[in-house]
Amino acid sequence: GDAFGWRGHLPSGVRPYVEPAPLAAAALGISSGFAFAMIGATLTTRLAQHGIRKGAVTAFALTFLAYNIKFLWAPLVDAVAIPGLARFGQRRSWLWGTGLAVMVAVAYLGSLDPATALPQLATAALLGGVAGATFDIVIDAYRIELLAPHQLGVGSGMSQYGWRIGAAAAGAVALVVAARAGWSAAYAVCTLFALPAMLTGVVMGEPLRRSAVAPATGVAAALRGFVSPLAEFLTRRGALVVLAFVLIHKVGDTLANLTLRLLFADLGFTNDEVAFYDVGIGFVALLAGVFSGGVVYAALGMTRAVFISLVLMAGSNLSFAALAGAGHSTLGMAAAIGVENFSSGLGGVAVVAYLSALCHLRFTATQYALLSALASIAGRVLTGTTAVWLIVAMGYVQFYVFTTAVALPGVALYAWMVHTGLATETAGAMPGEDGASGAAA
């Protein structure tokens, strides 16, 4: 509808990124990234500057537990109406309500002094984690329902851009303000990063693709809100196969990525080298991968884009095997980091789009929260329990070759799902839509 406006003058490859819904996805991502940063790196920096012992600092990592178990209360976002705001729509009422809750939680977190109120600070961090995770549930559901099926790839990429920008910008603003006006002022200023998502609700309105669910009015209705989303998914043909794929497809990638800093340390890379190559070059490569992911998704469709990304993410682990064999090589580190982050960026777009397409529009919040949790839990558990033991037993070269092998069952399972039609059939179970099947043609 904007062919004769300013969008019509842009290159055709850029045009999908500046349509209203993908731009809204970027704004939603900014607010999502900010909340995560405030209880993550920013809080860790603040505690360290106050001289809090390392054991206490690392214990604050438990605040992220809320993000891993948010699927437990996601049904409330789908089924329960917020009194006084319900007239604005289920999604917008929760978007504004949780956005305000995050702002209050972050401001309260910043008001406490770690030196004199560490227990209260821990409680505030946990509350901030719950508020941020709930904000994430709503943001993910709103994004999925706002995007048309053919926009899921580009929209997922824009959401990741927004998340990175929000996390980095909030962290930088917090440090700059804290150096001049103190941490309380820094946290108060950073609450403004919740506004992009909340204003998106004002501008874009309630998603047209939102499939209404009657608000829960009793105990039985509330319980159905917890059971119905999973029951609906399990009625689809091949649902258990799809869940198995979601569970295993990132295991190899997670095993490799969460051990990289150990590799860099053992190869003798300095902090400056890690900062420049892992953080700097890695960030640029990731952004390039995210953009490429949107292009590949639009050009080749969902199924091909996901398969290509799975192969690239599995193969990228071999670059770290090569680096481990080469030893301390800045050129090797740059190449390995570049390949890994480009593959992760491209893969993130395609896989997030696929997980989004799997969600039924009646239960978007619950099903996406569950699928995203499944996608990360297996790799994190295995990394925390076996990764170091495997590195000691195998050595780094064989370990990264092993992580590539661990990723192959996920690639093979997805190839079989495509061959049998499960990949598109299961993702097409949305009322009134052709789901991702249209994008996969």
Coordinates of C-alpha atoms in Angstrom, one line a residue:
G1 CA 0.0 0.0 0.0
D2 CA 3.0 2.3 0.2
A3 CA 4.4 1.5 -3.3
F4 CA 4.2 5.2 -4.2
G5 CA 5.5 6.5 -0.9
W6 CA 9.1 6.6 0.4
R7 CA 9.3 2.8 0.7
G8 CA 8.8 2.5 -3.0
H9 CA 12.0 4.3 -3.7
L10 CA 14.1 1.9 -1.7
P11 CA 15.9 -1.2 -3.2
S12 CA 13.5 -4.2 -3.4
G13 CA 15.8 -6.2 -1.0
V14 CA 15.5 -3.5 1.7
R15 CA 11.8 -2.8 1.3
P16 CA 10.5 -5.7 3.5
Y17 CA 12.6 -4.4 6.4
V18 CA 10.9 -1.0 6.5
E19 CA 7.3 -2.2 6.4
P20 CA 5.3 -1.2 9.5
A21 CA 5.1 -4.7 11.1
P22 CA 8.9 -5.5 10.9
L23 CA 9.7 -2.0 12.2
A24 CA 7.4 -2.7 15.1
A25 CA 9.2 -6.0 15.7
A26 CA 12.5 -4.0 16.0
A27 CA 10.9 -1.6 18.5
L28 CA 9.6 -4.6 20.5
G29 CA 13.1 -6.2 20.5
I30 CA 14.6 -3.0 21.9
S31 CA 12.4 -3.1 25.0
S32 CA 13.0 -6.9 25.4
G33 CA 16.8 -6.5 25.2
F34 CA 16.8 -3.6 27.7
A35 CA 15.0 -5.6 30.5
F36 CA 17.5 -8.5 30.1
A37 CA 20.5 -6.2 30.2
M38 CA 19.4 -4.5 33.4
I39 CA 19.4 -7.7 35.5
G40 CA 22.4 -9.1 33.6
A41 CA 25.7 -7.4 32.6
T42 CA 24.6 -4.0 34.1
L43 CA 23.8 -5.5 37.5
T44 CA 27.0 -7.6 37.5
T45 CA 29.1 -4.5 36.8
R46 CA 27.3 -2.5 39.5
L47 CA 27.9 -5.2 42.1
A48 CA 31.5 -5.6 41.2
Q49 CA 32.1 -1.9 41.5
H50 CA 30.6 -2.0 45.0
G51 CA 33.1 -4.7 46.0
I52 CA 30.6 -7.5 46.4
R53 CA 32.3 -10.9 46.7
K54 CA 32.4 -13.0 43.6
G55 CA 30.2 -15.8 45.1
A56 CA 27.4 -13.3 45.7
V57 CA 27.7 -11.8 42.3
T58 CA 27.5 -15.1 40.5
A59 CA 24.5 -16.1 42.6
F60 CA 22.6 -13.3 41.0
A61 CA 22.6 -15.5 37.8
L62 CA 19.6 -17.2 39.3
T63 CA 17.5 -14.1 38.3
F64 CA 17.7 -15.5 34.7
L65 CA 15.8 -18.6 35.9
A66 CA 12.6 -16.7 35.3
Y67 CA 13.4 -16.5 31.6
N68 CA 13.9 -20.3 31.4
I69 CA 10.6 -21.2 33.2
K70 CA 8.4 -18.4 31.9
F71 CA 6.2 -21.0 30.0
L72 CA 4.8 -21.9 33.5
W73 CA 2.8 -18.7 33.7
A74 CA 2.5 -17.9 30.0
P75 CA -1.0 -19.3 29.8
L76 CA -2.1 -16.4 32.0
V77 CA -1.1 -14.0 29.3
D78 CA -3.3 -15.9 26.8
A79 CA -6.3 -16.5 29.0
V80 CA -6.6 -13.9 31.7
A81 CA -7.7 -10.3 31.1
I82 CA -6.2 -7.4 33.0
P83 CA -9.0 -5.5 34.9
G84 CA -9.4 -2.0 33.6
L85 CA -7.3 -2.5 30.5
A86 CA -9.1 -5.4 28.8
R87 CA -11.1 -3.0 26.6
F88 CA -7.9 -2.1 24.8
G89 CA -7.4 -5.7 23.8
Q90 CA -5.7 -8.7 25.4
R91 CA -2.3 -8.2 23.9
R92 CA -2.1 -4.4 24.3
S93 CA -3.4 -4.5 27.9
W94 CA -0.7 -7.0 28.9
L95 CA 1.9 -5.1 26.9
W96 CA 1.2 -1.9 28.8
G97 CA 0.7 -3.5 32.1
T98 CA 3.9 -5.6 32.0
G99 CA 5.8 -2.7 30.5
L100 CA 4.9 -0.5 33.5
A101 CA 5.8 -3.4 35.9
V102 CA 9.2 -3.6 34.3
M103 CA 9.8 0.1 34.6
V104 CA 8.8 0.0 38.3
A105 CA 11.0 -3.1 39.0
V106 CA 14.0 -1.6 37.3
A107 CA 13.7 1.7 39.1
Y108 CA 13.3 -0.1 42.4
L109 CA 16.3 -2.2 41.7
G110 CA 18.4 0.9 41.0
S111 CA 17.2 2.6 44.2
L112 CA 18.8 0.0 46.5
D113 CA 22.3 0.2 47.8
P114 CA 24.2 -3.2 47.4
A115 CA 26.5 -2.3 50.4
T116 CA 23.6 -2.0 52.9
A117 CA 20.6 -3.8 51.3
L118 CA 22.0 -6.9 49.4
P119 CA 19.1 -9.2 50.4
Q120 CA 16.6 -6.7 49.3
L121 CA 18.6 -6.1 46.1
A122 CA 18.5 -9.9 45.4
T123 CA 14.7 -9.9 45.9
A124 CA 14.3 -6.9 43.6
A125 CA 16.5 -8.6 41.0
L126 CA 14.2 -11.7 41.1
L127 CA 11.1 -9.5 40.8
G128 CA 12.8 -7.7 37.9
G129 CA 13.5 -11.1 36.3
V130 CA 9.9 -12.2 36.6
A131 CA 8.6 -8.9 35.3
G132 CA 11.1 -8.9 32.4
A133 CA 10.3 -12.5 31.5
T134 CA 6.6 -11.8 31.5
F135 CA 7.2 -8.7 29.3
D136 CA 9.1 -11.1 26.9
I137 CA 6.1 -13.4 26.8
V138 CA 3.8 -10.6 25.7
I139 CA 6.3 -9.1 23.3
D140 CA 6.9 -12.5 21.5
A141 CA 3.1 -13.1 21.2
Y142 CA 2.4 -9.6 20.0
R143 CA 5.3 -9.8 17.4
I144 CA 4.1 -13.1 16.0
E145 CA 0.5 -12.0 15.7
L146 CA 1.5 -8.7 14.2
L147 CA 3.6 -10.2 11.4
A148 CA 1.9 -11.7 8.4
P149 CA 3.1 -15.3 7.7
H150 CA 5.4 -14.1 4.8
Q151 CA 7.0 -11.5 7.2
L152 CA 8.1 -14.0 9.9
G153 CA 11.6 -14.2 8.5
V154 CA 12.2 -10.5 8.2
G155 CA 10.3 -9.8 11.4
S156 CA 12.4 -12.2 13.4
G157 CA 15.6 -10.6 12.0
M158 CA 14.3 -7.1 12.9
S159 CA 13.4 -8.4 16.4
Q160 CA 17.0 -9.7 16.9
Y161 CA 18.4 -6.4 15.7
G162 CA 16.2 -4.6 18.2
W163 CA 17.2 -6.9 21.0
R164 CA 20.9 -6.4 20.4
I165 CA 20.5 -2.6 20.1
G166 CA 18.3 -2.4 23.2
A167 CA 20.7 -4.5 25.3
A168 CA 23.8 -2.7 24.1
A169 CA 22.3 0.8 24.3
A170 CA 20.8 0.3 27.8
G171 CA 24.1 -1.1 29.1
A172 CA 26.0 1.8 27.6
V173 CA 23.6 4.5 28.9
A174 CA 23.6 2.9 32.3
L175 CA 27.4 3.1 32.6
V176 CA 27.5 6.7 31.3
V177 CA 24.8 8.0 33.6
A178 CA 26.1 6.1 36.6
A179 CA 29.5 7.7 36.2
R180 CA 28.0 11.1 36.4
A181 CA 24.9 10.8 38.5
G182 CA 25.0 7.5 40.3
W183 CA 23.4 4.1 39.7
S184 CA 19.9 5.1 40.9
A185 CA 19.7 7.7 38.2
A186 CA 21.1 5.3 35.7
Y187 CA 18.5 2.7 36.3
A188 CA 15.7 5.4 36.4
V189 CA 16.8 6.7 33.0
C190 CA 17.0 3.2 31.5
T191 CA 13.4 2.5 32.3
L192 CA 12.6 4.7 29.2
F193 CA 13.8 1.7 27.1
A194 CA 10.4 0.0 27.9
L195 CA 8.6 2.7 26.0
P196 CA 9.3 1.5 22.4
A197 CA 7.3 -1.6 23.0
M198 CA 4.5 0.2 24.8
L199 CA 4.3 2.9 22.1
T200 CA 4.2 0.2 19.5
G201 CA 1.0 -1.0 21.1
V202 CA -0.4 2.5 20.7
V203 CA 0.6 2.9 17.1
M204 CA 0.0 -0.6 15.7
G205 CA -3.1 -1.4 17.8
E206 CA -4.4 -4.9 18.7
P207 CA -3.0 -7.4 16.2
L208 CA -5.5 -8.3 13.5
R209 CA -4.3 -11.9 13.5
R210 CA -5.0 -12.2 17.2
S211 CA -7.5 -15.1 17.7
A212 CA -9.5 -14.2 20.7
V213 CA -9.6 -16.4 23.8
A214 CA -12.4 -15.9 26.3
P215 CA -11.0 -14.5 29.5
A216 CA -10.7 -17.0 32.4
T217 CA -13.5 -16.4 34.9
G218 CA -13.1 -19.3 37.3
V219 CA -10.7 -22.0 38.6
A220 CA -11.8 -24.5 35.9
A221 CA -11.4 -22.0 33.1
A222 CA -8.0 -20.9 34.4
L223 CA -6.8 -24.6 34.5
R224 CA -8.0 -25.1 30.9
G225 CA -5.9 -22.1 30.0
F226 CA -2.8 -24.1 31.1
V227 CA -3.8 -27.4 29.5
S228 CA -5.4 -26.3 26.2
P229 CA -2.3 -24.9 24.5
L230 CA -0.3 -28.1 25.0
A231 CA -3.3 -30.3 24.2
E232 CA -3.9 -28.4 20.9
F233 CA -0.3 -28.8 19.8
L234 CA -0.2 -32.5 20.6
T235 CA -3.3 -33.1 18.4
R236 CA -1.3 -32.2 15.3
R237 CA 0.1 -34.9 13.2
G238 CA 3.8 -35.6 14.1
A239 CA 3.7 -33.2 17.1
L240 CA 6.0 -35.4 19.1
V241 CA 8.5 -35.5 16.3
V242 CA 8.5 -31.7 16.0
L243 CA 8.9 -31.3 19.7
A244 CA 11.9 -33.8 19.5
F245 CA 13.4 -31.6 16.8
V246 CA 13.0 -28.4 18.9
L247 CA 14.6 -30.1 21.8
I248 CA 17.7 -31.4 20.1
H249 CA 18.4 -29.0 17.2
K250 CA 20.6 -26.6 19.3
V251 CA 22.4 -29.0 21.5
G252 CA 25.6 -29.1 19.5
D253 CA 25.6 -25.3 18.9
T254 CA 25.0 -24.6 22.6
L255 CA 27.7 -27.0 23.7
A256 CA 30.2 -25.2 21.5
N257 CA 29.2 -21.6 22.2
L258 CA 29.2 -21.9 26.0
T259 CA 32.7 -23.2 26.0
L260 CA 34.4 -20.7 23.7
R261 CA 35.8 -18.5 26.5
L262 CA 37.5 -21.5 28.0
L263 CA 39.1 -22.2 24.6
F264 CA 40.3 -18.6 24.2
A265 CA 41.8 -18.5 27.7
D266 CA 43.6 -21.8 27.2
L267 CA 45.0 -20.6 23.8
G268 CA 46.4 -17.5 25.6
F269 CA 44.2 -14.8 24.0
T270 CA 44.3 -11.5 26.0
N271 CA 41.2 -9.7 27.2
D272 CA 41.8 -7.0 24.5
E273 CA 41.9 -9.7 21.8
V274 CA 38.8 -11.3 23.1
A275 CA 37.0 -7.9 23.2
F276 CA 38.0 -7.0 19.7
Y277 CA 37.5 -10.3 17.9
D278 CA 34.8 -12.0 19.9
V279 CA 32.7 -8.9 20.8
G280 CA 33.6 -6.5 18.0
I281 CA 34.0 -8.6 14.9
G282 CA 31.5 -11.1 16.3
F283 CA 28.8 -8.4 16.6
V284 CA 29.3 -7.2 13.0
A285 CA 29.2 -10.8 11.7
L286 CA 26.0 -11.5 13.7
L287 CA 24.3 -8.4 12.2
A288 CA 25.3 -9.5 8.7
G289 CA 24.0 -13.0 9.4
V290 CA 20.7 -11.6 10.7
F291 CA 20.2 -9.5 7.5
S292 CA 21.2 -12.4 5.3
G293 CA 18.8 -14.7 7.2
G294 CA 15.9 -12.4 6.3
V295 CA 17.0 -12.3 2.6
V296 CA 17.4 -16.1 2.5
Y297 CA 14.0 -16.7 4.2
A298 CA 12.3 -14.4 1.7
A299 CA 14.0 -15.8 -1.3
L300 CA 13.9 -19.6 -0.6
G301 CA 11.0 -20.0 1.8
M302 CA 10.9 -21.3 5.4
T303 CA 11.8 -25.0 4.9
R304 CA 14.9 -24.3 2.8
A305 CA 16.0 -21.4 5.0
V306 CA 15.8 -23.5 8.2
F307 CA 17.6 -26.4 6.6
I308 CA 20.5 -24.2 5.3
S309 CA 20.8 -22.5 8.7
L310 CA 20.9 -25.9 10.5
V311 CA 23.7 -27.1 8.3
L312 CA 25.7 -23.8 8.7
M313 CA 25.3 -23.8 12.5
A314 CA 26.5 -27.4 12.7
G315 CA 29.4 -26.8 10.3
S316 CA 30.5 -23.6 12.1
N317 CA 31.7 -25.6 15.1
L318 CA 34.4 -27.1 12.9
S319 CA 35.9 -23.6 12.6
F320 CA 36.7 -23.7 16.4
A321 CA 38.2 -27.2 15.9
A322 CA 40.5 -25.6 13.3
L323 CA 41.3 -22.7 15.7
A324 CA 42.1 -25.2 18.5
G325 CA 44.5 -27.0 16.2
A326 CA 46.2 -23.9 15.0
G327 CA 46.7 -22.4 18.5
H328 CA 47.1 -18.7 19.2
S329 CA 46.2 -17.1 15.9
T330 CA 44.3 -13.8 15.7
L331 CA 43.5 -14.4 12.1
G332 CA 42.2 -17.9 13.0
M333 CA 40.2 -16.4 15.8
A334 CA 38.7 -13.7 13.5
A335 CA 37.7 -16.3 11.0
A336 CA 36.2 -18.7 13.5
I337 CA 34.2 -15.9 15.3
G338 CA 33.1 -14.5 12.0
V339 CA 31.8 -17.9 10.7
E340 CA 30.1 -18.8 14.0
N341 CA 28.3 -15.4 14.5
F342 CA 27.2 -15.2 10.8
S343 CA 25.8 -18.7 11.0
S344 CA 24.1 -18.0 14.3
G345 CA 22.6 -14.8 13.0
L346 CA 21.3 -16.4 9.9
G347 CA 20.1 -19.4 11.8
G348 CA 18.5 -17.4 14.5
V349 CA 16.2 -15.7 12.0
A350 CA 15.1 -18.9 10.2
V351 CA 14.6 -21.0 13.4
V352 CA 12.9 -18.2 15.4
A353 CA 10.6 -17.7 12.4
Y354 CA 9.9 -21.4 12.3
L355 CA 9.1 -21.6 16.1
S356 CA 6.8 -18.6 15.6
A357 CA 5.0 -20.3 12.7
L358 CA 4.4 -23.4 15.0
C359 CA 2.3 -21.3 17.3
H360 CA -1.5 -21.5 17.1
L361 CA -2.9 -18.0 17.2
R362 CA -5.2 -18.8 20.1
F363 CA -2.2 -19.8 22.3
T364 CA 0.7 -17.7 20.9
A365 CA 2.1 -16.6 24.2
T366 CA 2.1 -20.1 25.8
Q367 CA 3.2 -22.1 22.9
Y368 CA 6.1 -19.8 21.9
A369 CA 7.3 -19.6 25.6
L370 CA 7.3 -23.4 25.8
L371 CA 9.0 -24.0 22.4
S372 CA 11.7 -21.4 23.1
A373 CA 12.4 -22.9 26.5
L374 CA 12.7 -26.4 25.0
A375 CA 15.1 -25.1 22.3
S376 CA 17.6 -24.0 24.9
I377 CA 17.2 -26.3 27.9
A378 CA 18.9 -29.5 26.6
G379 CA 22.1 -27.8 25.5
R380 CA 22.4 -25.8 28.7
V381 CA 21.9 -28.8 30.9
L382 CA 24.5 -30.8 29.0
T383 CA 27.0 -27.9 28.9
G384 CA 26.7 -27.4 32.7
T385 CA 27.1 -31.1 33.5
T386 CA 29.4 -32.7 30.8
A387 CA 31.2 -30.0 28.7
V388 CA 34.3 -29.6 30.8
W389 CA 34.6 -33.3 31.3
L390 CA 34.4 -33.9 27.6
I391 CA 37.0 -31.3 26.9
V392 CA 39.4 -32.9 29.4
A393 CA 38.8 -36.3 28.0
M394 CA 38.9 -35.4 24.3
G395 CA 40.9 -32.2 23.9
Y396 CA 39.5 -29.1 22.2
V397 CA 39.9 -30.3 18.6
Q398 CA 38.0 -33.5 19.1
F399 CA 35.4 -31.8 21.3
Y400 CA 34.4 -29.3 18.6
V401 CA 34.3 -32.1 16.0
F402 CA 32.0 -34.0 18.5
T403 CA 29.7 -31.0 18.9
T404 CA 29.3 -31.0 15.1
A405 CA 28.4 -34.6 15.2
V406 CA 25.9 -34.0 18.0
A407 CA 24.2 -31.4 15.8
L408 CA 23.7 -33.8 12.8
P409 CA 20.7 -35.7 14.2
G410 CA 18.8 -32.4 14.4
V411 CA 19.7 -31.7 10.7
A412 CA 18.7 -35.2 9.7
L413 CA 15.4 -35.1 11.6
Y414 CA 14.4 -31.8 10.0
A415 CA 15.3 -33.2 6.6
W416 CA 13.0 -36.1 7.3
M417 CA 10.3 -33.7 8.5
V418 CA 10.5 -31.8 5.3
H419 CA 10.4 -35.0 3.2
T420 CA 7.3 -36.2 5.0
G421 CA 5.6 -32.8 5.0
L422 CA 5.6 -32.5 8.8
A423 CA 7.7 -29.3 8.8
T424 CA 5.1 -27.3 7.0
E425 CA 1.9 -29.2 8.0
T426 CA 2.6 -28.7 11.7
A427 CA 3.5 -25.1 11.2
G428 CA 0.3 -24.4 9.3
A429 CA -2.1 -25.0 12.1
M430 CA -3.3 -21.4 12.5
P431 CA -7.0 -20.5 12.1
G432 CA -7.8 -18.4 9.1
E433 CA -4.1 -18.5 7.9
D434 CA -2.0 -20.6 5.6
G435 CA 0.6 -20.5 8.3
A436 CA 4.1 -20.9 7.1
S437 CA 3.2 -23.2 4.3
G438 CA 2.8 -20.3 2.0
A439 CA 6.2 -19.1 2.7
A440 CA 7.7 -22.5 2.3
A441 CA 6.6 -23.1 -1.2

